[in-house]
Amino acid sequence: AVSKQTSTKMVGGLQDNGGHAFNNNTWQNYYGADGMDTAIDPGNSNIYYGFIQSGGGLYISSSAGSAITGSVNSPAGTSGNWITPLTINRESEIYAGYSSVYRFSGATWTAVSPSFGQDIDVLEIDTGNPDNMYVAINASLRKSTDRGVSFTEISTFSTVIRSIEVNNNDSNIVYVT
């Protein structure tokens, strides 16, 4: 993840090597285990978020990765894919894709969508309109226009979806690989 304010702040996960944060021209390891998906708060580029494997723990740094400020376990009884998708919208709302879409609110996870019956592979939020959210489960692309409360399947592909990106200039254009 790269800060929306400056390209000099980044965070990423490395399997077997934890979460690494870039700030002040230096890479720092700010949490251990298997580092996975990450996010930087668009309203405060000093707040970094990083998942470990299966979304088992969310590690938070409010010092741009200099230290861990807090950590939160996955929702009770929930485990996601090995790389559980984590994303943040322009209003600093954090979402994760387990078998449901969950929103993080300071200390707890709350399910916002019904269960899909299997884990979400990819989760993407439209940067132009945070009400629009996309999930991929295997080859199925689904869209929500109510921040993840309900989803409609909009396309099925011939192979598993690996990434989704919404065009920053035209929300009607969605790229899928």
GROMACS .gro file of C-alpha atoms in nm:
model
  177
    1ALA     CA    1   0.000   0.000   0.000
    2VAL     CA    2   0.118   0.352  -0.077
    3SER     CA    3   0.007   0.668   0.105
    4LYS     CA    4  -0.238   0.893  -0.080
    5GLN     CA    5  -0.040   1.199   0.043
    6THR     CA    6   0.316   1.094  -0.041
    7SER     CA    7   0.493   0.812  -0.222
    8THR     CA    8   0.758   0.814   0.052
    9LYS     CA    9   0.529   0.613   0.282
   10MET     CA   10   0.455   0.250   0.197
   11VAL     CA   11   0.367  -0.073   0.375
   12GLY     CA   12   0.362  -0.433   0.260
   13GLY     CA   13   0.355  -0.789   0.382
   14LEU     CA   14   0.617  -1.057   0.327
   15GLN     CA   15   0.543  -1.424   0.384
   16ASP     CA   16   0.756  -1.555   0.674
   17ASN     CA   17   0.896  -1.204   0.732
   18GLY     CA   18   0.607  -0.995   0.865
   19GLY     CA   19   0.495  -0.645   0.776
   20HIS     CA   20   0.744  -0.392   0.649
   21ALA     CA   21   0.691  -0.018   0.651
   22PHE     CA   22   0.877   0.245   0.450
   23ASN     CA   23   0.910   0.589   0.606
   24ASN     CA   24   1.191   0.846   0.634
   25ASN     CA   25   1.376   0.666   0.354
   26THR     CA   26   1.403   0.350   0.568
   27TRP     CA   27   1.233   0.008   0.565
   28GLN     CA   28   1.129  -0.118   0.909
   29ASN     CA   29   0.982  -0.450   1.017
   30TYR     CA   30   0.693  -0.352   1.243
   31TYR     CA   31   0.520  -0.688   1.294
   32GLY     CA   32   0.614  -1.054   1.258
   33ALA     CA   33   0.454  -1.376   1.130
   34ASP     CA   34   0.345  -1.401   0.767
   35GLY     CA   35   0.288  -1.045   0.648
   36MET     CA   36  -0.002  -1.024   0.405
   37ASP     CA   37  -0.238  -0.752   0.273
   38THR     CA   38  -0.188  -0.395   0.399
   39ALA     CA   39  -0.343  -0.048   0.392
   40ILE     CA   40  -0.253   0.311   0.479
   41ASP     CA   41  -0.517   0.551   0.612
   42PRO     CA   42  -0.588   0.807   0.337
   43GLY     CA   43  -0.664   1.074   0.598
   44ASN     CA   44  -0.352   1.016   0.808
   45SER     CA   45  -0.049   0.872   0.632
   46ASN     CA   46   0.107   0.773   0.966
   47ILE     CA   47  -0.157   0.504   1.028
   48TYR     CA   48  -0.059   0.169   0.876
   49TYR     CA   49  -0.259  -0.155   0.885
   50GLY     CA   50  -0.130  -0.503   0.811
   51PHE     CA   51  -0.279  -0.851   0.815
   52ILE     CA   52  -0.108  -1.178   0.897
   53GLN     CA   53  -0.198  -1.505   0.726
   54SER     CA   54  -0.566  -1.597   0.696
   55GLY     CA   55  -0.663  -1.254   0.834
   56GLY     CA   56  -0.580  -1.394   1.180
   57GLY     CA   57  -0.457  -1.063   1.317
   58LEU     CA   58  -0.460  -0.699   1.213
   59TYR     CA   59  -0.154  -0.500   1.322
   60ILE     CA   60  -0.180  -0.123   1.351
   61SER     CA   61   0.091   0.141   1.364
   62SER     CA   62   0.013   0.509   1.420
   63SER     CA   63   0.381   0.598   1.377
   64ALA     CA   64   0.422   0.509   1.008
   65GLY     CA   65   0.554   0.166   1.097
   66SER     CA   66   0.803   0.265   1.367
   67ALA     CA   67   0.614   0.054   1.622
   68ILE     CA   68   0.294  -0.144   1.673
   69THR     CA   69   0.022   0.067   1.830
   70GLY     CA   70  -0.231  -0.214   1.855
   71SER     CA   71  -0.353  -0.540   1.719
   72VAL     CA   72  -0.692  -0.703   1.676
   73ASN     CA   73  -0.777  -1.067   1.616
   74SER     CA   74  -0.998  -1.182   1.331
   75PRO     CA   75  -1.374  -1.186   1.390
   76ALA     CA   76  -1.462  -1.461   1.638
   77GLY     CA   77  -1.456  -1.804   1.476
   78THR     CA   78  -1.358  -1.660   1.138
   79SER     CA   79  -1.063  -1.732   0.917
   80GLY     CA   80  -1.010  -1.601   0.566
   81ASN     CA   81  -0.803  -1.706   0.269
   82TRP     CA   82  -0.427  -1.737   0.317
   83ILE     CA   83  -0.409  -1.380   0.183
   84THR     CA   84  -0.726  -1.228   0.325
   85PRO     CA   85  -0.814  -0.909   0.135
   86LEU     CA   86  -0.785  -0.584   0.330
   87THR     CA   87  -0.880  -0.243   0.192
   88ILE     CA   88  -0.965   0.108   0.307
   89ASN     CA   89  -1.194   0.364   0.145
   90ARG     CA   90  -1.137   0.739   0.108
   91GLU     CA   91  -1.332   0.796   0.433
   92SER     CA   92  -1.084   0.579   0.629
   93GLU     CA   93  -1.328   0.288   0.672
   94ILE     CA   94  -1.140  -0.043   0.678
   95TYR     CA   95  -1.292  -0.354   0.521
   96ALA     CA   96  -1.180  -0.716   0.501
   97GLY     CA   97  -1.306  -1.012   0.302
   98TYR     CA   98  -1.361  -1.333   0.497
   99SER     CA   99  -1.670  -1.538   0.401
  100SER     CA  100  -1.854  -1.209   0.455
  101VAL     CA  101  -1.738  -0.850   0.413
  102TYR     CA  102  -1.641  -0.709   0.754
  103ARG     CA  103  -1.586  -0.348   0.860
  104PHE     CA  104  -1.334  -0.260   1.129
  105SER     CA  105  -1.437   0.008   1.377
  106GLY     CA  106  -1.154   0.088   1.614
  107ALA     CA  107  -1.148  -0.234   1.814
  108THR     CA  108  -1.389  -0.482   1.658
  109TRP     CA  109  -1.495  -0.635   1.328
  110THR     CA  110  -1.860  -0.622   1.223
  111ALA     CA  111  -2.007  -0.824   0.935
  112VAL     CA  112  -2.179  -0.595   0.687
  113SER     CA  113  -2.269  -0.851   0.421
  114PRO     CA  114  -2.433  -1.190   0.446
  115SER     CA  115  -2.203  -1.490   0.414
  116PHE     CA  116  -2.109  -1.593   0.061
  117GLY     CA  117  -2.057  -1.952   0.179
  118GLN     CA  118  -1.689  -1.938   0.086
  119ASP     CA  119  -1.400  -1.698   0.136
  120ILE     CA  120  -1.365  -1.379  -0.065
  121ASP     CA  121  -1.057  -1.377  -0.290
  122VAL     CA  122  -1.047  -1.007  -0.382
  123LEU     CA  123  -1.210  -0.696  -0.231
  124GLU     CA  124  -1.199  -0.356  -0.401
  125ILE     CA  125  -1.367  -0.023  -0.320
  126ASP     CA  126  -1.433   0.245  -0.581
  127THR     CA  127  -1.213   0.546  -0.496
  128GLY     CA  128  -1.467   0.781  -0.654
  129ASN     CA  129  -1.771   0.642  -0.471
  130PRO     CA  130  -1.717   0.445  -0.148
  131ASP     CA  131  -2.069   0.300  -0.175
  132ASN     CA  132  -1.946   0.088  -0.467
  133MET     CA  133  -1.762  -0.226  -0.362
  134TYR     CA  134  -1.654  -0.530  -0.561
  135VAL     CA  135  -1.573  -0.883  -0.448
  136ALA     CA  136  -1.438  -1.177  -0.640
  137ILE     CA  137  -1.503  -1.534  -0.535
  138ASN     CA  138  -1.334  -1.776  -0.770
  139ALA     CA  139  -1.448  -1.662  -1.119
  140SER     CA  140  -1.751  -1.463  -1.001
  141LEU     CA  141  -1.742  -1.080  -0.990
  142ARG     CA  142  -2.001  -0.920  -0.762
  143LYS     CA  143  -2.086  -0.555  -0.700
  144SER     CA  144  -2.241  -0.371  -0.406
  145THR     CA  145  -2.378  -0.017  -0.427
  146ASP     CA  146  -2.453   0.004  -0.052
  147ARG     CA  147  -2.107  -0.040   0.108
  148GLY     CA  148  -2.122  -0.416   0.111
  149VAL     CA  149  -2.467  -0.476   0.257
  150SER     CA  150  -2.588  -0.656  -0.056
  151PHE     CA  151  -2.417  -0.781  -0.372
  152THR     CA  152  -2.525  -0.867  -0.725
  153GLU     CA  153  -2.323  -1.092  -0.953
  154ILE     CA  154  -2.227  -0.882  -1.255
  155SER     CA  155  -2.000  -1.121  -1.445
  156THR     CA  156  -1.853  -1.469  -1.445
  157PHE     CA  157  -1.513  -1.530  -1.601
  158SER     CA  158  -1.354  -1.846  -1.735
  159THR     CA  159  -1.085  -1.850  -1.466
  160VAL     CA  160  -1.025  -1.737  -1.108
  161ILE     CA  161  -1.016  -1.359  -1.057
  162ARG     CA  162  -0.687  -1.239  -0.905
  163SER     CA  163  -0.733  -0.861  -0.895
  164ILE     CA  164  -0.991  -0.587  -0.945
  165GLU     CA  165  -0.926  -0.217  -1.006
  166VAL     CA  166  -1.181   0.060  -1.060
  167ASN     CA  167  -1.075   0.334  -1.300
  168ASN     CA  168  -1.000   0.651  -1.099
  169ASN     CA  169  -1.157   0.876  -1.365
  170ASP     CA  170  -1.459   0.669  -1.466
  171SER     CA  171  -1.626   0.441  -1.210
  172ASN     CA  172  -1.806   0.261  -1.491
  173ILE     CA  173  -1.475   0.107  -1.599
  174VAL     CA  174  -1.357  -0.188  -1.390
  175TYR     CA  175  -1.041  -0.386  -1.468
  176VAL     CA  176  -1.028  -0.754  -1.376
  177THR     CA  177  -0.739  -0.997  -1.410
   0.00000   0.00000   0.00000
